[in-house]
XYZ file of C-alpha atoms in Angstrom:
741
model
C 56.335 99.385 106.395
C 55.509 95.871 105.181
C 57.875 93.563 103.324
C 56.227 94.139 99.957
C 56.644 97.903 100.169
C 60.318 97.566 101.095
C 60.931 95.253 98.167
C 58.986 97.515 95.789
C 61.252 100.497 96.562
C 64.342 98.398 95.917
C 62.926 96.859 92.736
C 62.039 100.276 91.326
C 65.594 101.467 91.837
C 67.035 98.285 90.364
C 64.874 98.570 87.229
C 65.047 102.333 86.672
C 68.015 103.635 88.685
C 65.719 106.114 90.474
C 65.241 106.268 94.223
C 61.572 106.484 95.217
C 60.704 107.808 98.656
C 63.047 107.599 101.617
C 63.658 103.866 101.527
C 67.048 104.128 99.814
C 69.892 106.556 100.387
C 72.483 107.765 97.867
C 75.962 106.291 98.020
C 78.663 108.481 99.527
C 81.253 107.722 96.843
C 84.090 109.239 98.827
C 83.527 107.175 101.965
C 81.966 103.923 100.748
C 84.130 101.030 99.696
C 83.612 97.280 99.098
C 83.373 95.353 102.347
C 86.399 93.224 101.477
C 88.490 96.431 101.491
C 87.702 97.139 105.140
C 91.049 95.787 106.305
C 93.104 97.927 103.919
C 92.685 101.406 105.344
C 96.405 102.050 105.758
C 98.590 100.202 103.268
C 101.762 101.547 104.856
C 101.133 99.291 107.856
C 100.675 96.160 105.760
C 103.513 94.038 104.433
C 102.879 93.448 100.742
C 104.785 93.523 97.455
C 105.252 97.294 97.417
C 107.376 99.295 97.445
C 109.719 97.731 94.917
C 113.449 98.180 94.563
C 114.436 98.640 90.919
C 117.800 96.951 91.227
C 120.801 98.573 89.586
C 121.695 97.036 86.230
C 124.358 94.357 86.374
C 123.281 92.726 89.623
C 122.524 89.015 89.770
C 119.216 89.436 91.655
C 117.106 90.276 88.613
C 115.812 93.741 87.920
C 113.303 94.220 90.766
C 112.766 93.006 94.320
C 110.148 93.645 96.953
C 111.280 95.649 99.977
C 109.612 93.054 102.205
C 111.616 90.287 100.544
C 114.899 92.139 101.057
C 114.060 92.812 104.707
C 113.266 89.125 105.188
C 116.677 88.231 103.768
C 118.372 90.600 106.192
C 116.493 89.112 109.131
C 117.327 85.578 108.020
C 120.993 86.489 107.910
C 121.239 88.557 111.103
C 118.421 87.748 113.499
C 118.928 84.624 115.653
C 116.052 82.187 115.857
C 113.577 82.581 118.673
C 113.368 85.269 121.313
C 117.050 86.217 120.951
C 116.437 87.807 117.562
C 113.077 89.364 118.400
C 114.557 92.775 119.261
C 116.406 92.990 115.962
C 113.345 91.867 114.014
C 111.198 94.438 115.746
C 113.515 97.353 114.926
C 114.056 96.324 111.297
C 110.325 95.830 110.664
C 109.688 99.288 112.148
C 112.230 100.702 109.719
C 110.573 98.908 106.810
C 107.224 100.425 107.769
C 108.839 103.859 108.033
C 110.318 103.571 104.536
C 106.914 102.527 103.200
C 105.297 105.520 104.895
C 107.923 107.892 103.481
C 107.166 106.724 99.954
C 103.450 106.998 100.599
C 103.906 110.642 101.540
C 105.661 111.434 98.263
C 109.311 110.940 99.217
C 111.538 109.502 96.470
C 115.032 108.081 96.370
C 117.129 104.941 96.433
C 116.837 102.182 98.996
C 120.121 103.158 100.636
C 119.076 106.827 100.904
C 115.669 106.163 102.444
C 117.017 103.373 104.659
C 119.656 105.723 106.060
C 117.096 108.493 106.570
C 114.620 106.164 108.300
C 117.405 104.672 110.443
C 118.490 108.129 111.561
C 114.919 108.975 112.531
C 114.266 105.758 114.466
C 117.728 105.676 116.034
C 117.670 109.234 117.357
C 116.326 108.179 120.752
C 118.262 107.569 123.964
C 119.004 103.935 123.073
C 122.138 104.184 120.895
C 122.056 100.480 120.096
C 119.021 100.989 117.857
C 121.008 103.096 115.396
C 123.809 100.504 115.355
C 121.369 97.652 114.731
C 119.683 99.472 111.851
C 123.024 100.491 110.326
C 124.191 96.868 110.474
C 120.974 95.738 108.807
C 121.366 98.351 106.070
C 124.926 97.211 105.352
C 123.604 93.663 104.876
C 121.287 94.583 101.989
C 124.102 94.117 99.434
C 122.175 95.846 96.652
C 120.610 99.179 95.871
C 118.229 100.816 93.457
C 115.421 103.310 93.110
C 112.355 102.648 95.246
C 109.049 102.522 93.382
C 105.570 102.567 94.874
C 102.376 101.547 93.068
C 101.656 105.021 91.727
C 100.943 106.584 88.337
C 104.628 106.343 87.349
C 105.051 102.652 88.150
C 104.080 101.039 84.803
C 106.576 103.076 82.800
C 109.354 102.911 85.432
C 108.970 99.173 85.917
C 108.770 98.299 82.211
C 111.631 100.586 81.188
C 113.814 99.127 83.932
C 112.962 95.580 82.833
C 113.778 96.490 79.229
C 117.136 98.020 80.204
C 117.944 94.929 82.243
C 117.321 92.685 79.233
C 119.127 95.001 76.808
C 122.165 95.109 79.124
C 122.361 91.318 78.972
C 121.995 91.405 75.202
C 124.672 94.120 74.916
C 127.114 92.090 77.018
C 126.741 89.103 74.676
C 126.970 91.335 71.616
C 130.151 93.070 72.760
C 131.721 89.761 73.774
C 131.164 88.383 70.288
C 132.135 91.637 68.577
C 135.357 91.959 70.569
C 136.270 88.395 69.614
C 135.731 89.117 65.915
C 137.642 92.408 66.018
C 140.530 90.701 67.774
C 140.648 87.886 65.211
C 140.547 90.270 62.256
C 143.186 92.505 63.822
C 145.384 89.462 64.376
C 145.064 88.553 60.698
C 146.170 92.039 59.654
C 148.925 92.100 62.247
C 150.304 88.722 61.180
C 150.249 89.773 57.539
C 152.107 92.974 58.388
C 154.772 91.113 60.365
C 155.458 88.840 57.410
C 155.441 91.667 54.871
C 158.288 93.855 53.658
C 157.015 96.751 55.745
C 156.964 94.556 58.822
C 160.647 93.667 58.410
C 161.888 97.263 58.397
C 164.184 98.276 61.313
C 161.611 100.557 62.900
C 158.935 97.832 62.808
C 161.329 95.246 64.271
C 162.349 97.614 67.018
C 158.709 98.313 67.884
C 158.023 94.579 68.021
C 160.918 93.901 70.431
C 160.092 96.835 72.721
C 162.131 99.576 74.316
C 163.630 97.493 77.157
C 166.060 95.651 74.864
C 166.249 98.204 72.068
C 169.980 98.863 72.664
C 170.908 95.164 72.543
C 170.104 94.616 68.861
C 171.230 95.998 65.535
C 167.836 96.263 63.908
C 169.273 97.356 60.566
C 171.328 94.162 60.334
C 168.366 92.135 61.542
C 166.177 93.697 58.847
C 168.673 92.725 56.097
C 168.759 89.132 57.348
C 165.036 88.493 57.760
C 163.858 90.722 54.968
C 165.217 88.645 52.071
C 162.505 87.452 49.655
C 159.720 88.889 51.822
C 156.538 89.816 49.852
C 155.335 93.360 49.810
C 152.015 92.215 51.360
C 151.104 88.702 52.455
C 147.363 89.402 52.106
C 145.678 89.783 48.720
C 144.561 93.346 48.200
C 140.872 92.366 48.010
C 140.964 90.468 51.314
C 142.855 93.236 53.081
C 140.351 95.816 51.869
C 137.451 93.591 52.916
C 138.834 92.996 56.426
C 139.638 96.673 56.936
C 136.166 97.660 55.735
C 134.509 95.144 58.083
C 136.643 96.299 61.015
C 135.600 99.861 60.325
C 131.900 98.897 60.432
C 132.316 96.900 63.652
C 134.218 99.692 65.381
C 131.814 102.448 64.344
C 128.500 100.653 65.016
C 126.027 102.791 66.976
C 123.415 100.252 67.998
C 124.971 98.988 71.216
C 126.711 101.632 73.307
C 130.458 100.994 73.805
C 131.390 99.385 77.092
C 133.746 102.230 77.990
C 132.669 105.731 77.074
C 131.247 106.984 73.836
C 127.677 106.230 74.893
C 126.452 109.567 73.575
C 127.173 108.451 70.015
C 124.945 105.400 70.344
C 121.380 105.339 69.063
C 118.487 105.712 71.474
C 115.792 103.051 71.451
C 113.269 104.445 73.914
C 110.262 106.248 72.380
C 106.919 107.622 73.533
C 104.990 106.952 70.331
C 104.739 104.217 67.717
C 105.320 106.434 64.678
C 108.625 107.696 66.055
C 109.909 104.178 66.711
C 108.903 102.960 63.246
C 110.536 105.990 61.584
C 113.773 105.395 63.527
C 113.758 101.710 62.614
C 113.391 102.476 58.906
C 116.014 105.208 58.991
C 118.551 102.925 60.678
C 117.711 99.844 58.636
C 120.475 100.296 55.989
C 123.049 100.697 58.770
C 121.666 97.624 60.511
C 122.035 95.659 57.263
C 125.667 96.731 56.967
C 126.409 95.750 60.558
C 124.801 92.311 60.253
C 126.608 91.763 56.942
C 129.923 92.835 58.505
C 129.458 90.389 61.381
C 128.728 87.538 58.961
C 131.827 88.358 56.869
C 133.953 88.680 60.004
C 132.852 85.250 61.194
C 133.854 83.742 57.848
C 137.194 85.531 57.781
C 137.958 84.574 61.403
C 137.851 80.899 60.479
C 139.442 81.507 57.062
C 136.242 80.359 55.368
C 135.522 83.273 53.050
C 135.372 82.177 49.400
C 135.200 85.174 47.101
C 133.651 83.179 44.266
C 130.754 82.040 46.449
C 130.389 84.776 49.024
C 130.986 87.985 47.040
C 127.759 87.603 44.979
C 125.787 86.656 48.094
C 126.871 89.685 50.104
C 126.515 92.045 47.153
C 122.823 91.081 47.021
C 122.424 91.196 50.805
C 119.768 93.765 51.656
C 116.875 94.589 53.947
C 114.935 91.523 52.836
C 117.828 89.296 53.887
C 117.544 90.143 57.579
C 116.134 87.297 59.647
C 114.684 87.276 63.145
C 118.021 85.952 64.398
C 119.808 88.872 62.760
C 117.479 91.447 64.316
C 117.864 89.724 67.687
C 121.520 90.837 67.725
C 120.420 94.477 67.927
C 118.533 96.316 70.683
C 114.748 96.188 70.671
C 112.759 99.387 70.334
C 110.700 100.214 73.430
C 107.620 102.407 73.101
C 106.050 103.601 76.352
C 102.885 105.408 75.352
C 101.733 107.988 77.931
C 98.326 107.217 79.359
C 96.767 110.331 77.821
C 98.137 109.622 74.311
C 96.583 106.237 73.550
C 94.226 107.724 70.968
C 96.827 110.089 69.450
C 97.339 109.916 65.655
C 101.001 108.937 66.017
C 99.893 105.716 67.729
C 97.182 104.731 65.270
C 99.495 102.281 63.498
C 100.105 100.106 66.558
C 98.373 96.986 65.264
C 100.091 97.204 61.885
C 103.443 97.637 63.603
C 102.928 94.614 65.841
C 101.694 92.380 63.030
C 104.630 93.374 60.802
C 107.087 91.613 63.108
C 109.270 94.635 63.883
C 111.453 94.150 66.995
C 109.380 96.582 69.042
C 108.078 96.278 72.600
C 105.065 98.488 73.295
C 103.761 99.436 76.738
C 100.197 100.766 76.759
C 98.992 102.306 80.006
C 95.258 102.042 80.633
C 93.868 104.418 83.234
C 90.111 104.144 82.803
C 88.033 101.010 82.337
C 84.706 102.224 83.610
C 83.952 104.835 80.976
C 84.088 102.048 78.401
C 81.212 100.266 80.092
C 78.696 102.422 78.225
C 78.448 101.905 74.496
C 79.719 104.831 72.480
C 81.317 106.721 75.365
C 84.704 105.045 75.563
C 87.921 106.393 74.111
C 88.853 104.193 71.180
C 92.592 103.620 71.188
C 94.397 102.065 68.228
C 91.044 101.187 66.624
C 89.832 99.113 69.599
C 88.819 99.840 73.175
C 91.888 99.968 75.366
C 90.571 97.309 77.748
C 90.300 94.894 74.810
C 93.611 95.823 73.222
C 95.561 92.822 74.529
C 92.951 90.264 73.454
C 92.810 91.849 69.994
C 96.604 91.714 69.648
C 96.583 88.107 70.830
C 94.313 87.288 67.901
C 96.968 88.511 65.471
C 99.344 85.757 66.667
C 103.112 85.680 66.264
C 103.924 87.912 69.216
C 104.113 88.142 72.990
C 101.164 89.726 74.811
C 100.843 90.457 78.518
C 97.914 92.110 80.255
C 98.122 92.920 83.953
C 97.269 95.439 86.623
C 100.104 97.508 88.047
C 99.562 95.892 91.442
C 100.597 92.495 90.011
C 103.642 93.574 88.002
C 106.098 92.328 90.605
C 104.525 88.869 90.684
C 104.683 88.823 86.888
C 108.277 90.058 86.729
C 109.601 86.834 85.194
C 106.929 86.987 82.501
C 107.743 90.654 81.863
C 111.438 89.840 81.524
C 110.608 86.989 79.134
C 108.483 89.288 76.995
C 111.159 91.969 76.871
C 113.677 89.350 75.780
C 111.522 87.600 73.178
C 112.415 87.670 69.505
C 109.833 89.758 67.777
C 107.161 92.216 68.844
C 105.559 92.310 72.286
C 102.633 94.214 73.764
C 102.236 95.012 77.464
C 98.842 96.411 78.434
C 98.975 97.708 82.014
C 96.136 99.107 84.120
C 97.387 101.467 86.819
C 94.086 102.699 88.193
C 92.452 106.086 87.919
C 92.895 108.155 91.081
C 90.737 110.968 89.736
C 87.786 108.584 89.735
C 88.646 106.404 92.697
C 87.927 108.740 95.604
C 89.938 107.959 98.697
C 91.160 104.544 97.566
C 94.889 104.265 96.855
C 95.945 103.400 93.336
C 97.236 99.998 94.457
C 93.738 98.991 95.575
C 91.993 100.206 92.416
C 94.513 98.363 90.254
C 94.153 95.191 92.308
C 90.356 95.546 92.266
C 90.333 95.695 88.463
C 92.214 92.425 88.281
C 90.307 90.665 91.080
C 86.908 91.678 89.650
C 87.749 90.286 86.173
C 87.448 93.833 84.772
C 91.103 93.650 83.742
C 92.293 90.062 84.284
C 95.939 89.136 83.964
C 96.971 86.827 81.147
C 100.028 85.972 79.090
C 100.116 84.876 75.458
C 103.500 83.738 74.161
C 103.413 82.645 70.526
C 106.915 81.170 70.807
C 106.079 78.946 73.788
C 104.513 76.146 71.756
C 102.201 75.194 68.934
C 98.900 75.090 70.839
C 96.839 77.239 73.188
C 97.634 75.101 76.207
C 101.312 76.093 75.990
C 100.886 79.617 74.665
C 98.165 81.031 76.902
C 98.057 81.316 80.687
C 95.574 82.692 83.230
C 97.522 81.325 86.179
C 98.223 84.692 87.799
C 94.556 85.417 88.525
C 92.925 84.523 91.825
C 90.824 81.340 91.423
C 90.936 81.312 87.595
C 88.511 78.381 87.397
C 85.668 80.339 89.072
C 83.490 83.226 87.923
C 84.559 85.529 90.761
C 87.156 85.288 93.528
C 85.555 84.511 96.881
C 86.927 85.594 100.258
C 85.708 84.937 103.811
C 84.283 88.043 105.466
C 83.503 88.421 109.163
C 81.367 91.117 110.768
C 79.179 91.749 113.810
C 75.420 91.613 113.280
C 72.782 93.746 115.020
C 73.115 91.547 118.111
C 76.902 91.961 118.123
C 77.301 88.303 117.198
C 80.115 87.322 114.863
C 78.939 86.347 111.370
C 81.134 84.749 108.741
C 80.189 84.829 105.059
C 81.826 83.916 101.780
C 81.775 87.108 99.702
C 82.438 87.247 95.958
C 84.277 90.239 94.492
C 82.528 91.206 91.247
C 82.776 93.819 88.548
C 80.073 95.780 90.375
C 82.329 95.964 93.452
C 85.061 97.434 91.277
C 82.643 99.891 89.678
C 81.462 101.106 93.091
C 85.046 102.245 93.776
C 84.530 104.932 91.115
C 82.582 107.930 92.341
C 81.279 108.605 88.810
C 79.150 105.465 89.146
C 77.421 106.501 92.378
C 74.103 106.880 90.546
C 74.028 103.122 89.875
C 74.032 102.263 93.597
C 71.758 102.974 96.552
C 72.192 102.169 100.243
C 69.457 100.109 101.920
C 69.179 100.716 105.704
C 69.412 97.605 107.854
C 65.733 97.830 108.813
C 64.851 97.523 105.117
C 66.888 94.428 104.418
C 64.621 91.708 103.048
C 64.878 88.058 102.023
C 64.373 89.159 98.424
C 67.812 90.819 98.409
C 70.456 88.555 96.855
C 74.246 89.041 96.576
C 75.158 90.208 93.064
C 77.153 87.070 92.186
C 74.222 84.833 93.165
C 71.733 87.043 91.334
C 73.663 86.605 88.090
C 73.402 82.827 88.434
C 69.591 82.895 88.795
C 67.185 82.009 86.013
C 65.563 85.034 84.382
C 62.194 84.455 86.066
C 63.773 84.046 89.503
C 66.041 87.062 88.994
C 62.991 89.239 88.274
C 61.753 88.504 91.806
C 65.051 89.385 93.485
C 67.194 92.499 93.919
C 71.019 92.290 93.682
C 73.163 93.946 96.322
C 76.779 94.375 97.444
C 78.249 94.531 100.921
C 80.052 97.822 101.560
C 81.507 99.703 104.514
C 81.560 103.424 105.200
C 84.349 105.511 106.715
C 83.523 104.117 110.167
C 83.535 100.515 108.906
C 79.776 100.206 109.394
C 78.378 97.495 107.143
C 75.755 98.353 104.498
C 73.881 96.607 101.745
C 74.076 98.528 98.483
C 71.424 97.870 95.824
C 72.620 97.814 92.210
C 70.636 99.041 89.216
C 70.038 97.029 86.047
C 72.525 98.940 83.882
C 75.416 98.132 86.216
C 74.333 94.499 86.412
C 74.327 94.378 82.604
C 77.909 95.643 82.615
C 78.765 93.037 85.257
C 77.222 90.276 83.154
C 79.154 91.489 80.100
C 82.383 91.431 82.099
C 81.625 87.856 83.146
C 81.001 86.857 79.520
C 84.407 88.207 78.472
C 86.020 86.387 81.390
C 84.381 83.141 80.255
C 85.955 83.611 76.828
C 89.382 83.973 78.400
C 88.719 80.903 80.529
C 88.037 78.893 77.387
C 91.359 80.050 75.924
C 92.962 78.745 79.110
C 91.197 75.393 78.871
C 88.774 76.163 81.714
C 85.127 75.194 81.083
C 85.975 74.573 77.443
C 82.637 74.310 75.611
C 84.114 72.033 72.943
C 85.538 69.679 75.545
C 82.298 69.733 77.545
C 80.260 68.970 74.422
C 82.555 66.069 73.562
C 82.367 64.804 77.143
C 78.544 64.963 77.082
C 78.460 63.054 73.777
C 80.819 60.389 75.067
C 78.848 60.082 78.316
C 75.578 59.688 76.388
C 77.152 56.980 74.237
C 78.515 55.254 77.328
C 75.132 55.350 79.064
C 73.366 54.025 75.946
C 75.817 51.152 75.670
C 75.400 50.303 79.349
C 71.608 50.419 78.982
C 71.832 47.922 76.117
C 74.032 45.641 78.216
C 71.603 45.852 81.147
C 68.661 45.044 78.878
C 70.550 42.081 77.451
C 71.309 40.817 80.967
C 67.669 41.258 81.969
C 66.444 39.230 79.008
C 69.075 36.564 79.593
C 68.180 36.271 83.282
C 64.456 36.065 82.469
C 64.892 33.261 79.964
C 66.945 31.212 82.473
C 64.667 31.799 85.502
C 61.279 31.179 83.761
C 61.270 27.311 83.794
C 62.215 27.099 87.475
C 59.456 29.385 88.734
C 57.069 30.277 85.999
C 55.460 33.575 86.463
C 58.033 34.898 88.968
C 59.656 38.158 88.034
C 63.075 37.799 86.460
C 65.989 39.077 88.489
C 67.268 42.356 87.194
C 71.033 42.931 87.138
C 72.100 46.068 88.939
C 73.143 48.702 86.435
C 76.648 49.953 86.929
C 76.535 53.536 88.116
C 77.728 56.257 85.757
C 80.913 58.020 86.876
C 79.051 61.140 88.047
C 76.486 59.065 89.938
C 79.186 56.930 91.526
C 81.076 60.012 92.657
C 77.906 61.509 94.123
C 77.133 58.264 95.945
C 80.503 58.081 97.649
C 80.533 58.827 101.350
C 81.698 62.349 102.095
C 84.725 62.017 104.296
C 85.226 64.386 107.219
C 88.014 66.973 106.836
C 91.500 65.826 107.802
C 93.075 66.937 111.073
C 96.416 67.393 109.320
C 97.826 70.928 109.096
C 97.748 72.603 105.685
C 98.449 75.870 103.923
C 96.459 77.623 101.206
C 99.615 77.870 99.110
C 97.993 79.659 96.157
C 97.133 82.634 98.420
C 100.580 82.941 99.998
C 101.986 86.523 99.680
C 105.586 85.301 100.204
C 106.004 87.232 103.456
C 108.302 84.518 104.843
C 106.930 84.849 108.383
C 106.439 81.080 108.715
C 109.967 80.266 107.539
C 111.367 82.652 110.099
C 109.689 80.501 112.745
C 110.884 77.112 111.437
C 112.482 76.739 107.973
C 112.570 72.951 108.360
C 108.810 72.764 108.849
C 107.846 75.383 106.249
C 109.230 75.612 102.721
C 108.755 77.646 99.539
C 107.746 76.214 96.163
C 109.002 77.458 92.780
C 106.563 80.406 92.969
C 107.981 81.495 96.356
C 104.791 80.429 98.116
C 104.719 78.526 101.379
C 103.813 74.894 102.001
C 104.332 72.495 104.905
C 107.581 70.728 104.105
C 107.805 68.444 107.141
C 105.172 68.621 109.871
C 107.348 66.483 112.126
C 110.248 68.949 111.967
C 108.674 71.232 114.548
C 106.139 71.551 117.310
C 102.417 72.228 117.334
C 103.216 75.514 119.106
C 105.242 76.609 116.068
C 102.315 75.745 113.786
C 99.940 77.846 115.871
C 102.421 80.743 116.105
C 102.917 80.650 112.340
C 99.136 80.764 111.829
C 98.882 83.764 114.154
C 101.775 85.550 112.431
C 100.474 84.941 108.912
C 99.282 88.218 107.394
C 96.551 86.582 105.290
C 95.491 83.745 107.649
C 96.204 80.876 105.253
C 97.938 78.525 107.725
C 95.623 75.955 109.334
C 97.322 74.122 112.239
C 94.905 71.176 112.383
C 95.266 68.909 115.425
C 98.516 68.241 117.326
C 100.549 65.182 116.365
C 102.249 64.814 119.751
C 99.680 64.433 122.552
C 102.460 64.858 125.127
C 103.465 68.341 123.963
C 103.161 70.870 126.836
C 100.344 73.433 126.811
C 98.135 71.725 124.222
C 94.853 72.910 125.755
C 95.803 76.534 125.323
C 97.314 75.961 121.871
C 94.237 74.134 120.559
C 92.017 77.011 121.717
C 94.272 79.450 119.882
C 94.184 77.235 116.784
C 90.386 77.122 116.600
C 90.238 80.495 114.853
C 92.439 79.173 112.034
C 90.913 75.727 111.563
């Protein structure tokens, strides 16, 4: 078959979505996956953020930690450097993998429970020292908590745990302040009683002295001596009644659970729908007003600053409208975790009104399907807007905290989540956890990560309280390569001649859509013998001019169950959805100050003005030079002054320098596995984001650089060339380093 016929089959499918003849095969949605996913067949054998340990409340390590991070800490503390600690490291890493596999198979429990179970399994062999080593490692963890994998329950479990962590901190501060006020008010009443007639009675004096010396005193005689001219009550009746009333309110409050017992009497603040939370807030509002008013009165009384003439009228008029954001911040926030199948329920229809009203409510919305919204009119409309656009819509309301993220990135965003749960005012958390019913054989972690990587559900944070401009309020920093259209990764494969080929492959919305078996009709597999020069990767096709794009066919790289590489042709409808996704990503980029059209327009205007001014100066120099040179050599051409190059031209004219031979790390891609620091913590360090960089290249050997590059799970360490030419074994080490340079 000639080239034109091959291209015609592919073009017909691209334009119509119909396969003509035998030139294209249907996509096996169950087996086919994006080529960049080829290395993620078994997540239990890979060290990554999951599973998480939801740390017990009250610990100083935050509210969540990665199992890999905790294992690294144990190894740092117990395993000696070098070969001496290799045996311990090997056994502990096997145990970590076993725990990960147990969770993947559906096992649940705390870290201590699963660690003990995995240790018993791995230590049951003839070598008794293995069990002792693993038991010692388990005792060194120093914390515990429920283990959580990236499954359908993760968004709610993670967000509820973060909320409880923040509320526990708030409750500790509240009870500390409340206990201080109750103690001060009680002291006032106690002092007044002691100095009153009732306080000077024999029984009261005896109680004050205590039973140890009760037989040494005549309390009746003592009462006659000290009780002369004592007032009936040292406190005015109005003040005593006020203090007793305030103490009663403080002791009976039901917003924060008592520190010791009585928790069942406290209000609950966790809801599964917006209407229920709003109803509870309104029902409890009068009681909240009384509590806030009691605290304010207690603070005045504690410092003897209550003036009845000034303060009585103020507190008599104190009502719901008097509550400020600071007042509401004293009380627990309401948390609404909406189940994924209830986003469009009537009881949640008032979400936007609730958020814009400023109520102290934190709402977690779980999004499980992005792809069905790609077609106009077929998506489920939640809260009046499409669920995938919910966070951007809420951000437009202003005055609140908004976070959008995939479940796979929640751990990396844990500090942002904690900040949102602790903010004063409303907050919205829109979390995509994947849709296993539509994702075939891919684990939920991969579908969630794919949504974020493909820009279908990018991560962003909007914090209205962070500043007074978009640069301080809005952040896209948690996305891979936020300044580009699509993330790009190197991909290596063997061609038909079994030669290694390395390409830079972009991960697009179409890649994400191919993970969903419902979209199989939008893709078709082109056999290798039908690959043509007219086939263009999808990301490049989108960048083509319309006329050029009409002469090309977009494709993706995919692998089947046997990791055989295929080109998959994409139809026009899916490419339209991909282009629409890119447009929405560009809008978010502008919010983040990336490719800002206003800034680019201003820059173009300033550059045009600069070039015009320089042209005028050049023309003036030319005329001046001509008038000076004409008498000396009439008729000779006037010398022309060299025009200063524009900044862009000057930059383009600069000599391109060869790459440095210094070692370096792609810090932004570091997964915080800590493998390099285990090799040499003086050479490798962590920045504030817990990502590796080369701290001091002279603090170690070239061998350690190469070993760190080989141990790195994501191949981001580049050893460069050796600094010490006398180091032993350089020939072998430089050959090993070639793959990473």
